[in-house]
């Protein structure tokens, strides 16, 4: 039998300070699973797309153009055709998604035309690539200015977090981390809110292939840029602010009535958002505090394929009293 549910405060323990920075979301540990291989990632994506009944949200740097990607798009098209209640929103990076021919946008054009009432495609464009620089910088090189790099794979009330893009190498031999939360409506609605704000400030590709600019198109003028950034920061802050309990979405219900309430939980999730362009630095602030407050009886484990710590993080690690275990990629 499962152990009795712990109280919210007991689960939090010494991490209660996180409530100052992020809204705590209750889930059940039995609904959380770790995937281990690129094949698991691809199979789970396909399974979740096939079984979705209400919403599918996909966010990635880009969508590849190989056979596996084509199969995924074909399956998505079949689901949208067969299940009239399913709505899908895809968010990609404008620069990476339009690179080369064929590209992410051209691969999606057919199902976009067939399902334009229930399939939306958005492309986020960095507001800092404007004017003469945008005209002169060639493809690929222009991506150094900034990219939309969120990875959100959401199906009804199931959310999968990963660093993997929607491309064949990530489906076959490029291993990343994959964590899926099933039957977690509060977390799903929260992530859907973040996804929606980014989409609202991105370029929409309609069923005819026409690009529709967001309100206050940041590429038009400095004045529009300032309004755009202010709007983005304000809207995103309303979603992620710990004191805001009014987040809703077209598929959401009142968070007060959630069955995964704080009173009966065994796992707490603290989503952290980092968007420096819009003065949103939750992850940076929390990571700094976390690394600075390790007691002598505690250990901290760090792992990254790109282990290049900022100076302030390195200083925090060296000054804290705990033990630090680091796993990084071999230089060879």
PDB file of C-alpha atoms in Angstrom, residues 102-209:
ATOM      1  CA  UNK A 102      12.230  22.063 -46.559  1.00  0.00           C
ATOM      2  CA  UNK A 103      11.869  23.382 -43.023  1.00  0.00           C
ATOM      3  CA  UNK A 104       9.617  23.113 -39.980  1.00  0.00           C
ATOM      4  CA  UNK A 105       6.979  25.463 -41.391  1.00  0.00           C
ATOM      5  CA  UNK A 106       6.758  23.775 -44.796  1.00  0.00           C
ATOM      6  CA  UNK A 107       6.427  20.348 -43.130  1.00  0.00           C
ATOM      7  CA  UNK A 108       3.384  21.548 -41.170  1.00  0.00           C
ATOM      8  CA  UNK A 109       1.687  23.470 -43.971  1.00  0.00           C
ATOM      9  CA  UNK A 110      -0.574  20.655 -45.189  1.00  0.00           C
ATOM     10  CA  UNK A 111      -2.081  19.719 -41.817  1.00  0.00           C
ATOM     11  CA  UNK A 112      -2.315  23.408 -40.952  1.00  0.00           C
ATOM     12  CA  UNK A 113      -4.449  23.985 -44.053  1.00  0.00           C
ATOM     13  CA  UNK A 114      -6.622  20.944 -43.273  1.00  0.00           C
ATOM     14  CA  UNK A 115      -7.182  21.786 -39.609  1.00  0.00           C
ATOM     15  CA  UNK A 116      -6.871  25.556 -39.417  1.00  0.00           C
ATOM     16  CA  UNK A 117      -9.712  25.887 -36.900  1.00  0.00           C
ATOM     17  CA  UNK A 118      -8.032  23.602 -34.367  1.00  0.00           C
ATOM     18  CA  UNK A 119      -4.321  23.736 -35.215  1.00  0.00           C
ATOM     19  CA  UNK A 120      -2.351  26.896 -34.542  1.00  0.00           C
ATOM     20  CA  UNK A 121       1.296  27.470 -35.443  1.00  0.00           C
ATOM     21  CA  UNK A 122       3.306  30.227 -33.756  1.00  0.00           C
ATOM     22  CA  UNK A 123       6.891  31.307 -34.357  1.00  0.00           C
ATOM     23  CA  UNK A 124       8.698  33.304 -31.694  1.00  0.00           C
ATOM     24  CA  UNK A 125      11.131  35.871 -33.087  1.00  0.00           C
ATOM     25  CA  UNK A 126      13.771  37.404 -30.856  1.00  0.00           C
ATOM     26  CA  UNK A 127      13.011  41.132 -30.518  1.00  0.00           C
ATOM     27  CA  UNK A 128      16.720  41.936 -30.710  1.00  0.00           C
ATOM     28  CA  UNK A 129      17.263  40.966 -34.354  1.00  0.00           C
ATOM     29  CA  UNK A 130      15.879  44.026 -36.080  1.00  0.00           C
ATOM     30  CA  UNK A 131      16.576  46.576 -38.784  1.00  0.00           C
ATOM     31  CA  UNK A 132      19.843  46.382 -40.719  1.00  0.00           C
ATOM     32  CA  UNK A 133      21.162  43.420 -38.723  1.00  0.00           C
ATOM     33  CA  UNK A 134      18.131  41.339 -39.665  1.00  0.00           C
ATOM     34  CA  UNK A 135      18.570  42.203 -43.340  1.00  0.00           C
ATOM     35  CA  UNK A 136      22.305  41.504 -43.466  1.00  0.00           C
ATOM     36  CA  UNK A 137      22.815  38.490 -41.204  1.00  0.00           C
ATOM     37  CA  UNK A 138      22.495  35.171 -43.103  1.00  0.00           C
ATOM     38  CA  UNK A 139      20.531  32.165 -41.881  1.00  0.00           C
ATOM     39  CA  UNK A 140      22.137  30.111 -39.111  1.00  0.00           C
ATOM     40  CA  UNK A 141      24.392  33.030 -38.139  1.00  0.00           C
ATOM     41  CA  UNK A 142      21.391  35.161 -37.194  1.00  0.00           C
ATOM     42  CA  UNK A 143      20.398  32.576 -34.598  1.00  0.00           C
ATOM     43  CA  UNK A 144      23.220  33.687 -32.281  1.00  0.00           C
ATOM     44  CA  UNK A 145      21.167  36.807 -31.510  1.00  0.00           C
ATOM     45  CA  UNK A 146      18.477  34.806 -29.715  1.00  0.00           C
ATOM     46  CA  UNK A 147      16.204  31.771 -29.944  1.00  0.00           C
ATOM     47  CA  UNK A 148      12.977  30.347 -28.526  1.00  0.00           C
ATOM     48  CA  UNK A 149      14.292  27.283 -26.728  1.00  0.00           C
ATOM     49  CA  UNK A 150      11.423  26.081 -24.527  1.00  0.00           C
ATOM     50  CA  UNK A 151      10.544  22.384 -24.690  1.00  0.00           C
ATOM     51  CA  UNK A 152       6.922  21.836 -23.712  1.00  0.00           C
ATOM     52  CA  UNK A 153       5.083  18.643 -24.621  1.00  0.00           C
ATOM     53  CA  UNK A 154       1.613  18.730 -23.097  1.00  0.00           C
ATOM     54  CA  UNK A 155      -1.291  16.372 -23.742  1.00  0.00           C
ATOM     55  CA  UNK A 156      -4.556  16.990 -21.848  1.00  0.00           C
ATOM     56  CA  UNK A 157      -3.342  16.912 -18.209  1.00  0.00           C
ATOM     57  CA  UNK A 158      -0.042  15.145 -18.937  1.00  0.00           C
ATOM     58  CA  UNK A 159       3.167  17.186 -19.253  1.00  0.00           C
ATOM     59  CA  UNK A 160       6.552  16.013 -20.479  1.00  0.00           C
ATOM     60  CA  UNK A 161       9.619  18.147 -19.793  1.00  0.00           C
ATOM     61  CA  UNK A 162      12.797  17.603 -21.767  1.00  0.00           C
ATOM     62  CA  UNK A 163      15.706  19.346 -23.390  1.00  0.00           C
ATOM     63  CA  UNK A 164      15.098  17.386 -26.593  1.00  0.00           C
ATOM     64  CA  UNK A 165      13.895  18.956 -29.818  1.00  0.00           C
ATOM     65  CA  UNK A 166      11.405  17.388 -32.213  1.00  0.00           C
ATOM     66  CA  UNK A 167      13.985  15.942 -34.585  1.00  0.00           C
ATOM     67  CA  UNK A 168      15.301  12.556 -35.637  1.00  0.00           C
ATOM     68  CA  UNK A 169      18.615  12.714 -33.811  1.00  0.00           C
ATOM     69  CA  UNK A 170      16.751  13.358 -30.539  1.00  0.00           C
ATOM     70  CA  UNK A 171      14.423  10.448 -31.385  1.00  0.00           C
ATOM     71  CA  UNK A 172      17.226   7.969 -32.093  1.00  0.00           C
ATOM     72  CA  UNK A 173      20.684   8.585 -30.663  1.00  0.00           C
ATOM     73  CA  UNK A 174      20.939  11.957 -28.912  1.00  0.00           C
ATOM     74  CA  UNK A 175      20.016  11.285 -25.308  1.00  0.00           C
ATOM     75  CA  UNK A 176      18.535  14.024 -23.166  1.00  0.00           C
ATOM     76  CA  UNK A 177      16.496  14.177 -19.950  1.00  0.00           C
ATOM     77  CA  UNK A 178      12.820  13.293 -20.022  1.00  0.00           C
ATOM     78  CA  UNK A 179      10.394  13.673 -17.134  1.00  0.00           C
ATOM     79  CA  UNK A 180       6.665  13.088 -17.556  1.00  0.00           C
ATOM     80  CA  UNK A 181       3.932  14.117 -15.134  1.00  0.00           C
ATOM     81  CA  UNK A 182       0.651  12.296 -15.779  1.00  0.00           C
ATOM     82  CA  UNK A 183      -2.788  13.269 -14.477  1.00  0.00           C
ATOM     83  CA  UNK A 184      -1.452  16.560 -13.131  1.00  0.00           C
ATOM     84  CA  UNK A 185      -4.036  19.181 -14.184  1.00  0.00           C
ATOM     85  CA  UNK A 186      -2.757  22.047 -12.046  1.00  0.00           C
ATOM     86  CA  UNK A 187       0.758  21.692 -13.430  1.00  0.00           C
ATOM     87  CA  UNK A 188      -0.569  21.253 -16.965  1.00  0.00           C
ATOM     88  CA  UNK A 189      -2.681  24.416 -16.721  1.00  0.00           C
ATOM     89  CA  UNK A 190       0.253  26.379 -15.324  1.00  0.00           C
ATOM     90  CA  UNK A 191       2.528  25.296 -18.188  1.00  0.00           C
ATOM     91  CA  UNK A 192      -0.266  25.959 -20.691  1.00  0.00           C
ATOM     92  CA  UNK A 193      -0.428  29.522 -19.362  1.00  0.00           C
ATOM     93  CA  UNK A 194       3.276  30.045 -20.034  1.00  0.00           C
ATOM     94  CA  UNK A 195       2.906  28.539 -23.495  1.00  0.00           C
ATOM     95  CA  UNK A 196      -0.047  30.823 -24.246  1.00  0.00           C
ATOM     96  CA  UNK A 197       1.809  34.014 -23.276  1.00  0.00           C
ATOM     97  CA  UNK A 198       4.750  33.179 -25.550  1.00  0.00           C
ATOM     98  CA  UNK A 199       2.345  32.378 -28.398  1.00  0.00           C
ATOM     99  CA  UNK A 200       0.487  35.658 -27.842  1.00  0.00           C
ATOM    100  CA  UNK A 201       3.789  37.459 -28.406  1.00  0.00           C
ATOM    101  CA  UNK A 202       4.826  35.412 -31.438  1.00  0.00           C
ATOM    102  CA  UNK A 203       4.090  35.424 -35.155  1.00  0.00           C
ATOM    103  CA  UNK A 204       1.130  33.314 -36.227  1.00  0.00           C
ATOM    104  CA  UNK A 205       1.309  31.304 -39.454  1.00  0.00           C
ATOM    105  CA  UNK A 206      -2.225  30.892 -40.786  1.00  0.00           C
ATOM    106  CA  UNK A 207      -3.609  28.107 -42.987  1.00  0.00           C
ATOM    107  CA  UNK A 208      -2.653  30.016 -46.144  1.00  0.00           C
ATOM    108  CA  UNK A 209       0.956  30.325 -45.000  1.00  0.00           C
TER     109      UNK A 209
END
